[in-house]
Amino acid sequence: MSELLKDKIERLRVEAQNLHANTAEEVEALRQKYLSKKGDVSLLFDDFKALTKEQKAQWGASVNQLKQQFESQIKQMREQMESKVQTVAYKEDLTRTPDSIGLGARHPLSLVREQIITIFSRIGFTVADGPEVEDDKHVFGMLNFAPEHPARDMQDTFFVEKQEGVQKPTDILLRTHTSSVQTRALTDWAKALNNDPANAPQSLRILCPGRVFRNEAISARAHCFFHQVEGLYVDKNVSFADLRQALLYFAKEMFGPDTQIRLRPSYFPFTEPSAEMDISCDLCGGKGCAFCKGTGWVEILGCGMVDPNVLESCGIDSKVYSGYAFGMGVERIANLKYRVKDLRLFSENDVRFLEQFESC
Ligand code: DAH
């Protein structure tokens, strides 16, 4: 028995001298092999228990020594592994400038809207906001659309469903144009003028960007929602010449200094006189091409002098004040700038399309 034990101790002592591991997992495997409950060194103690008193006295020290040898070897190896992990971690240069995070690009419609706002803000326009879910009054009624006026048919309206407990079909709808913000801003201004004439602003000069909705079949050329920017300037003695000058300034800023404009008579219920504005086609320089259908001009917006009925319906004295208004489609302007052939691309959020525009 004692001979067998002696051999085992000898074999294990050699093994203890040659312990080797490359990873923390391998160190742990060695610990298990020798020091766990069923490990080789622990089993040695089982043998030891069976020895006589004298034999115990003879071998006790060797067995304990062996155990300590394994314990200290393994502890040392474990510490080495831990410091190795740390060395690897600190091999990175912590002073290095970090890699830049890939930023997205701005949506072309946001870019164009911001550009429109910037251009008009330089001549005193500020941004005004209004709700997308509106009532008939602000979208049509106060803008001089008579109840049975055929002009209401120009825009296919989405009506919001009748609500429980509300009598008659609802007159709540999704706004078909941002001209609705005009009526809200004019009404607020009229209140300020009435309440405190001395401190109320003496004119109103606003830009209303926003989303509008129309019941249209979705195609490359039409969508059920799109974006507009409405402009409104009301003051004493505002003339059509002021309107033309503001729009010429805008066209040159937006499309380049050589851009020409032309105003064609048109009709909108809320302006009188009304006009549509074309800019010279920048593809052919006005000579005529497929893009401008051979005319040399492309239409970009509607405009006119605010109809006195609109001013009056909002509480503004049309004998004292006059104003101009204009409204443009953001997609239309973006199309002219970027030549996007299919309108649906603007709302599909396809990264391959979006990443082509100026990054943030
Ligand atoms: N609201 C019109 C539309 O959606 C655009 C428009 C035309 C706005 C003429 C105006 C304007 O302010 O004067 O078609």
PDB file of N, CA and C in Angstrom, residues 5-82:
ATOM      1  N   LEU A   5       1.397   4.098  -2.874  1.00  0.00           N
ATOM      2  CA  LEU A   5       1.230   5.521  -2.576  1.00  0.00           C
ATOM      3  C   LEU A   5       2.505   6.279  -2.951  1.00  0.00           C
ATOM      4  N   LYS A   6       3.608   5.676  -2.645  1.00  0.00           N
ATOM      5  CA  LYS A   6       4.887   6.312  -2.943  1.00  0.00           C
ATOM      6  C   LYS A   6       5.012   6.568  -4.457  1.00  0.00           C
ATOM      7  N   ASP A   7       4.657   5.543  -5.250  1.00  0.00           N
ATOM      8  CA  ASP A   7       4.704   5.686  -6.712  1.00  0.00           C
ATOM      9  C   ASP A   7       3.797   6.824  -7.187  1.00  0.00           C
ATOM     10  N   LYS A   8       2.606   6.801  -6.609  1.00  0.00           N
ATOM     11  CA  LYS A   8       1.641   7.838  -7.029  1.00  0.00           C
ATOM     12  C   LYS A   8       2.180   9.227  -6.726  1.00  0.00           C
ATOM     13  N   ILE A   9       2.731   9.358  -5.502  1.00  0.00           N
ATOM     14  CA  ILE A   9       3.268  10.667  -5.107  1.00  0.00           C
ATOM     15  C   ILE A   9       4.392  11.068  -6.061  1.00  0.00           C
ATOM     16  N   GLU A  10       5.205  10.137  -6.403  1.00  0.00           N
ATOM     17  CA  GLU A  10       6.340  10.401  -7.284  1.00  0.00           C
ATOM     18  C   GLU A  10       5.846  10.860  -8.664  1.00  0.00           C
ATOM     19  N   ARG A  11       4.865  10.079  -9.198  1.00  0.00           N
ATOM     20  CA  ARG A  11       4.338  10.399 -10.531  1.00  0.00           C
ATOM     21  C   ARG A  11       3.719  11.818 -10.526  1.00  0.00           C
ATOM     22  N   LEU A  12       2.960  12.061  -9.449  1.00  0.00           N
ATOM     23  CA  LEU A  12       2.276  13.367  -9.398  1.00  0.00           C
ATOM     24  C   LEU A  12       3.271  14.508  -9.216  1.00  0.00           C
ATOM     25  N   ARG A  13       4.373  14.232  -8.496  1.00  0.00           N
ATOM     26  CA  ARG A  13       5.363  15.278  -8.296  1.00  0.00           C
ATOM     27  C   ARG A  13       5.979  15.672  -9.654  1.00  0.00           C
ATOM     28  N   VAL A  14       6.234  14.681 -10.481  1.00  0.00           N
ATOM     29  CA  VAL A  14       6.766  14.965 -11.818  1.00  0.00           C
ATOM     30  C   VAL A  14       5.735  15.767 -12.634  1.00  0.00           C
ATOM     31  N   GLU A  15       4.495  15.305 -12.521  1.00  0.00           N
ATOM     32  CA  GLU A  15       3.455  16.021 -13.281  1.00  0.00           C
ATOM     33  C   GLU A  15       3.336  17.468 -12.809  1.00  0.00           C
ATOM     34  N   ALA A  16       3.450  17.648 -11.481  1.00  0.00           N
ATOM     35  CA  ALA A  16       3.333  19.000 -10.934  1.00  0.00           C
ATOM     36  C   ALA A  16       4.426  19.912 -11.478  1.00  0.00           C
ATOM     37  N   GLN A  17       5.583  19.326 -11.716  1.00  0.00           N
ATOM     38  CA  GLN A  17       6.695  20.148 -12.228  1.00  0.00           C
ATOM     39  C   GLN A  17       6.497  20.519 -13.697  1.00  0.00           C
ATOM     40  N   ASN A  18       5.697  19.696 -14.381  1.00  0.00           N
ATOM     41  CA  ASN A  18       5.525  19.951 -15.815  1.00  0.00           C
ATOM     42  C   ASN A  18       4.146  20.475 -16.197  1.00  0.00           C
ATOM     43  N   LEU A  19       3.469  21.070 -15.255  1.00  0.00           N
ATOM     44  CA  LEU A  19       2.133  21.595 -15.597  1.00  0.00           C
ATOM     45  C   LEU A  19       2.274  22.664 -16.671  1.00  0.00           C
ATOM     46  N   HIS A  20       1.326  22.605 -17.635  1.00  0.00           N
ATOM     47  CA  HIS A  20       1.406  23.600 -18.704  1.00  0.00           C
ATOM     48  C   HIS A  20       0.001  23.943 -19.214  1.00  0.00           C
ATOM     49  N   ALA A  21      -0.251  25.226 -19.391  1.00  0.00           N
ATOM     50  CA  ALA A  21      -1.558  25.619 -19.944  1.00  0.00           C
ATOM     51  C   ALA A  21      -1.392  26.893 -20.752  1.00  0.00           C
ATOM     52  N   ASN A  22      -2.216  27.016 -21.794  1.00  0.00           N
ATOM     53  CA  ASN A  22      -2.152  28.229 -22.631  1.00  0.00           C
ATOM     54  C   ASN A  22      -3.283  29.206 -22.356  1.00  0.00           C
ATOM     55  N   THR A  23      -4.365  28.676 -21.820  1.00  0.00           N
ATOM     56  CA  THR A  23      -5.521  29.561 -21.610  1.00  0.00           C
ATOM     57  C   THR A  23      -6.053  29.373 -20.209  1.00  0.00           C
ATOM     58  N   ALA A  24      -6.907  30.292 -19.809  1.00  0.00           N
ATOM     59  CA  ALA A  24      -7.516  30.217 -18.490  1.00  0.00           C
ATOM     60  C   ALA A  24      -8.351  28.942 -18.387  1.00  0.00           C
ATOM     61  N   GLU A  25      -8.965  28.539 -19.516  1.00  0.00           N
ATOM     62  CA  GLU A  25      -9.787  27.315 -19.518  1.00  0.00           C
ATOM     63  C   GLU A  25      -8.904  26.092 -19.248  1.00  0.00           C
ATOM     64  N   GLU A  26      -7.714  26.123 -19.839  1.00  0.00           N
ATOM     65  CA  GLU A  26      -6.817  24.976 -19.630  1.00  0.00           C
ATOM     66  C   GLU A  26      -6.334  24.920 -18.182  1.00  0.00           C
ATOM     67  N   VAL A  27      -6.103  26.073 -17.571  1.00  0.00           N
ATOM     68  CA  VAL A  27      -5.706  26.114 -16.156  1.00  0.00           C
ATOM     69  C   VAL A  27      -6.811  25.498 -15.303  1.00  0.00           C
ATOM     70  N   GLU A  28      -8.046  25.889 -15.634  1.00  0.00           N
ATOM     71  CA  GLU A  28      -9.180  25.378 -14.872  1.00  0.00           C
ATOM     72  C   GLU A  28      -9.292  23.855 -15.046  1.00  0.00           C
ATOM     73  N   ALA A  29      -9.016  23.383 -16.257  1.00  0.00           N
ATOM     74  CA  ALA A  29      -9.078  21.931 -16.502  1.00  0.00           C
ATOM     75  C   ALA A  29      -8.036  21.207 -15.633  1.00  0.00           C
ATOM     76  N   LEU A  30      -6.851  21.817 -15.479  1.00  0.00           N
ATOM     77  CA  LEU A  30      -5.809  21.217 -14.635  1.00  0.00           C
ATOM     78  C   LEU A  30      -6.269  21.184 -13.178  1.00  0.00           C
ATOM     79  N   ARG A  31      -6.885  22.289 -12.748  1.00  0.00           N
ATOM     80  CA  ARG A  31      -7.363  22.343 -11.356  1.00  0.00           C
ATOM     81  C   ARG A  31      -8.348  21.197 -11.097  1.00  0.00           C
ATOM     82  N   GLN A  32      -9.238  21.037 -12.075  1.00  0.00           N
ATOM     83  CA  GLN A  32     -10.236  19.974 -11.912  1.00  0.00           C
ATOM     84  C   GLN A  32      -9.546  18.609 -11.874  1.00  0.00           C
ATOM     85  N   LYS A  33      -8.587  18.412 -12.788  1.00  0.00           N
ATOM     86  CA  LYS A  33      -7.930  17.097 -12.890  1.00  0.00           C
ATOM     87  C   LYS A  33      -7.231  16.712 -11.577  1.00  0.00           C
ATOM     88  N   TYR A  34      -6.594  17.701 -10.913  1.00  0.00           N
ATOM     89  CA  TYR A  34      -5.799  17.361  -9.742  1.00  0.00           C
ATOM     90  C   TYR A  34      -6.465  17.714  -8.410  1.00  0.00           C
ATOM     91  N   LEU A  35      -7.166  18.842  -8.365  1.00  0.00           N
ATOM     92  CA  LEU A  35      -7.584  19.332  -7.044  1.00  0.00           C
ATOM     93  C   LEU A  35      -9.070  19.223  -6.757  1.00  0.00           C
ATOM     94  N   SER A  36      -9.912  18.918  -7.771  1.00  0.00           N
ATOM     95  CA  SER A  36     -11.341  18.794  -7.487  1.00  0.00           C
ATOM     96  C   SER A  36     -11.558  17.573  -6.607  1.00  0.00           C
ATOM     97  N   LYS A  37     -12.787  17.382  -6.139  1.00  0.00           N
ATOM     98  CA  LYS A  37     -13.095  16.301  -5.194  1.00  0.00           C
ATOM     99  C   LYS A  37     -12.607  14.940  -5.684  1.00  0.00           C
ATOM    100  N   LYS A  38     -12.805  14.740  -6.999  1.00  0.00           N
ATOM    101  CA  LYS A  38     -12.394  13.444  -7.557  1.00  0.00           C
ATOM    102  C   LYS A  38     -11.047  13.558  -8.274  1.00  0.00           C
ATOM    103  N   GLY A  39     -10.344  14.683  -8.028  1.00  0.00           N
ATOM    104  CA  GLY A  39      -9.057  14.897  -8.681  1.00  0.00           C
ATOM    105  C   GLY A  39      -7.972  13.968  -8.127  1.00  0.00           C
ATOM    106  N   ASP A  40      -6.896  13.850  -8.902  1.00  0.00           N
ATOM    107  CA  ASP A  40      -5.842  12.901  -8.536  1.00  0.00           C
ATOM    108  C   ASP A  40      -5.269  13.147  -7.145  1.00  0.00           C
ATOM    109  N   VAL A  41      -5.050  14.395  -6.776  1.00  0.00           N
ATOM    110  CA  VAL A  41      -4.458  14.703  -5.469  1.00  0.00           C
ATOM    111  C   VAL A  41      -5.455  14.386  -4.359  1.00  0.00           C
ATOM    112  N   SER A  42      -6.727  14.712  -4.580  1.00  0.00           N
ATOM    113  CA  SER A  42      -7.739  14.440  -3.549  1.00  0.00           C
ATOM    114  C   SER A  42      -7.860  12.935  -3.330  1.00  0.00           C
ATOM    115  N   LEU A  43      -7.797  12.171  -4.424  1.00  0.00           N
ATOM    116  CA  LEU A  43      -7.902  10.710  -4.277  1.00  0.00           C
ATOM    117  C   LEU A  43      -6.731  10.149  -3.466  1.00  0.00           C
ATOM    118  N   LEU A  44      -5.605  10.846  -3.577  1.00  0.00           N
ATOM    119  CA  LEU A  44      -4.433  10.441  -2.800  1.00  0.00           C
ATOM    120  C   LEU A  44      -4.745  10.447  -1.300  1.00  0.00           C
ATOM    121  N   PHE A  45      -5.568  11.426  -0.898  1.00  0.00           N
ATOM    122  CA  PHE A  45      -5.929  11.519   0.515  1.00  0.00           C
ATOM    123  C   PHE A  45      -6.773  10.332   0.945  1.00  0.00           C
ATOM    124  N   ASP A  46      -7.606   9.821  -0.007  1.00  0.00           N
ATOM    125  CA  ASP A  46      -8.397   8.626   0.326  1.00  0.00           C
ATOM    126  C   ASP A  46      -7.457   7.462   0.658  1.00  0.00           C
ATOM    127  N   ASP A  47      -6.427   7.315  -0.223  1.00  0.00           N
ATOM    128  CA  ASP A  47      -5.450   6.258   0.041  1.00  0.00           C
ATOM    129  C   ASP A  47      -4.787   6.479   1.410  1.00  0.00           C
ATOM    130  N   PHE A  48      -4.473   7.745   1.661  1.00  0.00           N
ATOM    131  CA  PHE A  48      -3.764   8.107   2.893  1.00  0.00           C
ATOM    132  C   PHE A  48      -4.544   7.710   4.144  1.00  0.00           C
ATOM    133  N   LYS A  49      -5.885   7.905   4.069  1.00  0.00           N
ATOM    134  CA  LYS A  49      -6.723   7.598   5.231  1.00  0.00           C
ATOM    135  C   LYS A  49      -6.596   6.129   5.634  1.00  0.00           C
ATOM    136  N   ALA A  50      -6.371   5.288   4.621  1.00  0.00           N
ATOM    137  CA  ALA A  50      -6.311   3.843   4.894  1.00  0.00           C
ATOM    138  C   ALA A  50      -4.974   3.387   5.498  1.00  0.00           C
ATOM    139  N   LEU A  51      -4.014   4.295   5.640  1.00  0.00           N
ATOM    140  CA  LEU A  51      -2.678   3.906   6.145  1.00  0.00           C
ATOM    141  C   LEU A  51      -2.682   3.716   7.670  1.00  0.00           C
ATOM    142  N   THR A  52      -1.672   3.011   8.137  1.00  0.00           N
ATOM    143  CA  THR A  52      -1.506   2.847   9.600  1.00  0.00           C
ATOM    144  C   THR A  52      -0.933   4.135  10.160  1.00  0.00           C
ATOM    145  N   LYS A  53      -0.951   4.239  11.466  1.00  0.00           N
ATOM    146  CA  LYS A  53      -0.500   5.451  12.128  1.00  0.00           C
ATOM    147  C   LYS A  53       0.951   5.798  11.732  1.00  0.00           C
ATOM    148  N   GLU A  54       1.793   4.747  11.739  1.00  0.00           N
ATOM    149  CA  GLU A  54       3.210   4.968  11.421  1.00  0.00           C
ATOM    150  C   GLU A  54       3.374   5.437   9.978  1.00  0.00           C
ATOM    151  N   GLN A  55       2.617   4.739   9.078  1.00  0.00           N
ATOM    152  CA  GLN A  55       2.715   5.102   7.658  1.00  0.00           C
ATOM    153  C   GLN A  55       2.255   6.547   7.462  1.00  0.00           C
ATOM    154  N   LYS A  56       1.183   6.882   8.156  1.00  0.00           N
ATOM    155  CA  LYS A  56       0.673   8.267   8.045  1.00  0.00           C
ATOM    156  C   LYS A  56       1.764   9.249   8.409  1.00  0.00           C
ATOM    157  N   ALA A  57       2.453   8.949   9.545  1.00  0.00           N
ATOM    158  CA  ALA A  57       3.526   9.842   9.985  1.00  0.00           C
ATOM    159  C   ALA A  57       4.606   9.946   8.920  1.00  0.00           C
ATOM    160  N   GLN A  58       4.819   8.813   8.226  1.00  0.00           N
ATOM    161  CA  GLN A  58       5.875   8.795   7.212  1.00  0.00           C
ATOM    162  C   GLN A  58       5.482   9.587   5.963  1.00  0.00           C
ATOM    163  N   TRP A  59       4.230   9.470   5.528  1.00  0.00           N
ATOM    164  CA  TRP A  59       3.841  10.037   4.225  1.00  0.00           C
ATOM    165  C   TRP A  59       3.032  11.334   4.300  1.00  0.00           C
ATOM    166  N   GLY A  60       2.561  11.594   5.500  1.00  0.00           N
ATOM    167  CA  GLY A  60       1.671  12.769   5.634  1.00  0.00           C
ATOM    168  C   GLY A  60       2.261  14.034   5.031  1.00  0.00           C
ATOM    169  N   ALA A  61       3.516  14.301   5.416  1.00  0.00           N
ATOM    170  CA  ALA A  61       4.150  15.543   4.968  1.00  0.00           C
ATOM    171  C   ALA A  61       4.243  15.593   3.441  1.00  0.00           C
ATOM    172  N   SER A  62       4.610  14.456   2.802  1.00  0.00           N
ATOM    173  CA  SER A  62       4.778  14.428   1.347  1.00  0.00           C
ATOM    174  C   SER A  62       3.458  14.708   0.620  1.00  0.00           C
ATOM    175  N   VAL A  63       2.372  14.082   1.138  1.00  0.00           N
ATOM    176  CA  VAL A  63       1.074  14.271   0.486  1.00  0.00           C
ATOM    177  C   VAL A  63       0.646  15.737   0.581  1.00  0.00           C
ATOM    178  N   ASN A  64       0.802  16.282   1.789  1.00  0.00           N
ATOM    179  CA  ASN A  64       0.428  17.698   1.966  1.00  0.00           C
ATOM    180  C   ASN A  64       1.273  18.611   1.096  1.00  0.00           C
ATOM    181  N   GLN A  65       2.530  18.320   1.048  1.00  0.00           N
ATOM    182  CA  GLN A  65       3.454  19.125   0.243  1.00  0.00           C
ATOM    183  C   GLN A  65       3.028  19.113  -1.234  1.00  0.00           C
ATOM    184  N   LEU A  66       2.661  17.892  -1.682  1.00  0.00           N
ATOM    185  CA  LEU A  66       2.239  17.740  -3.076  1.00  0.00           C
ATOM    186  C   LEU A  66       0.995  18.585  -3.368  1.00  0.00           C
ATOM    187  N   LYS A  67       0.071  18.522  -2.448  1.00  0.00           N
ATOM    188  CA  LYS A  67      -1.161  19.293  -2.619  1.00  0.00           C
ATOM    189  C   LYS A  67      -0.839  20.784  -2.733  1.00  0.00           C
ATOM    190  N   GLN A  68       0.009  21.243  -1.788  1.00  0.00           N
ATOM    191  CA  GLN A  68       0.374  22.665  -1.807  1.00  0.00           C
ATOM    192  C   GLN A  68       1.093  23.036  -3.100  1.00  0.00           C
ATOM    193  N   GLN A  69       1.909  22.097  -3.574  1.00  0.00           N
ATOM    194  CA  GLN A  69       2.649  22.357  -4.812  1.00  0.00           C
ATOM    195  C   GLN A  69       1.669  22.599  -5.977  1.00  0.00           C
ATOM    196  N   PHE A  70       0.676  21.698  -6.087  1.00  0.00           N
ATOM    197  CA  PHE A  70      -0.326  21.874  -7.146  1.00  0.00           C
ATOM    198  C   PHE A  70      -1.089  23.190  -6.967  1.00  0.00           C
ATOM    199  N   GLU A  71      -1.467  23.426  -5.707  1.00  0.00           N
ATOM    200  CA  GLU A  71      -2.258  24.641  -5.453  1.00  0.00           C
ATOM    201  C   GLU A  71      -1.486  25.883  -5.853  1.00  0.00           C
ATOM    202  N   SER A  72      -0.229  25.958  -5.436  1.00  0.00           N
ATOM    203  CA  SER A  72       0.512  27.186  -5.732  1.00  0.00           C
ATOM    204  C   SER A  72       0.830  27.288  -7.229  1.00  0.00           C
ATOM    205  N   GLN A  73       1.124  26.118  -7.880  1.00  0.00           N
ATOM    206  CA  GLN A  73       1.379  26.126  -9.335  1.00  0.00           C
ATOM    207  C   GLN A  73       0.169  26.683 -10.089  1.00  0.00           C
ATOM    208  N   ILE A  74      -0.983  26.137  -9.725  1.00  0.00           N
ATOM    209  CA  ILE A  74      -2.211  26.511 -10.454  1.00  0.00           C
ATOM    210  C   ILE A  74      -2.574  27.970 -10.188  1.00  0.00           C
ATOM    211  N   LYS A  75      -2.379  28.389  -8.939  1.00  0.00           N
ATOM    212  CA  LYS A  75      -2.661  29.795  -8.601  1.00  0.00           C
ATOM    213  C   LYS A  75      -1.778  30.720  -9.445  1.00  0.00           C
ATOM    214  N   GLN A  76      -0.538  30.366  -9.519  1.00  0.00           N
ATOM    215  CA  GLN A  76       0.427  31.177 -10.282  1.00  0.00           C
ATOM    216  C   GLN A  76       0.024  31.242 -11.769  1.00  0.00           C
ATOM    217  N   MET A  77      -0.350  30.061 -12.295  1.00  0.00           N
ATOM    218  CA  MET A  77      -0.748  30.018 -13.714  1.00  0.00           C
ATOM    219  C   MET A  77      -1.994  30.874 -13.958  1.00  0.00           C
ATOM    220  N   ARG A  78      -2.917  30.816 -13.004  1.00  0.00           N
ATOM    221  CA  ARG A  78      -4.154  31.583 -13.157  1.00  0.00           C
ATOM    222  C   ARG A  78      -3.838  33.084 -13.187  1.00  0.00           C
ATOM    223  N   GLU A  79      -2.941  33.496 -12.274  1.00  0.00           N
ATOM    224  CA  GLU A  79      -2.567  34.921 -12.227  1.00  0.00           C
ATOM    225  C   GLU A  79      -1.888  35.353 -13.530  1.00  0.00           C
ATOM    226  N   GLN A  80      -1.064  34.448 -14.045  1.00  0.00           N
ATOM    227  CA  GLN A  80      -0.399  34.759 -15.324  1.00  0.00           C
ATOM    228  C   GLN A  80      -1.412  34.987 -16.433  1.00  0.00           C
ATOM    229  N   MET A  81      -2.420  34.094 -16.454  1.00  0.00           N
ATOM    230  CA  MET A  81      -3.463  34.224 -17.501  1.00  0.00           C
ATOM    231  C   MET A  81      -4.192  35.555 -17.386  1.00  0.00           C
ATOM    232  N   GLU A  82      -4.517  35.918 -16.139  1.00  0.00           N
ATOM    233  CA  GLU A  82      -5.254  37.176 -15.952  1.00  0.00           C
ATOM    234  C   GLU A  82      -4.436  38.360 -16.417  1.00  0.00           C
TER     235      GLU A  82
END
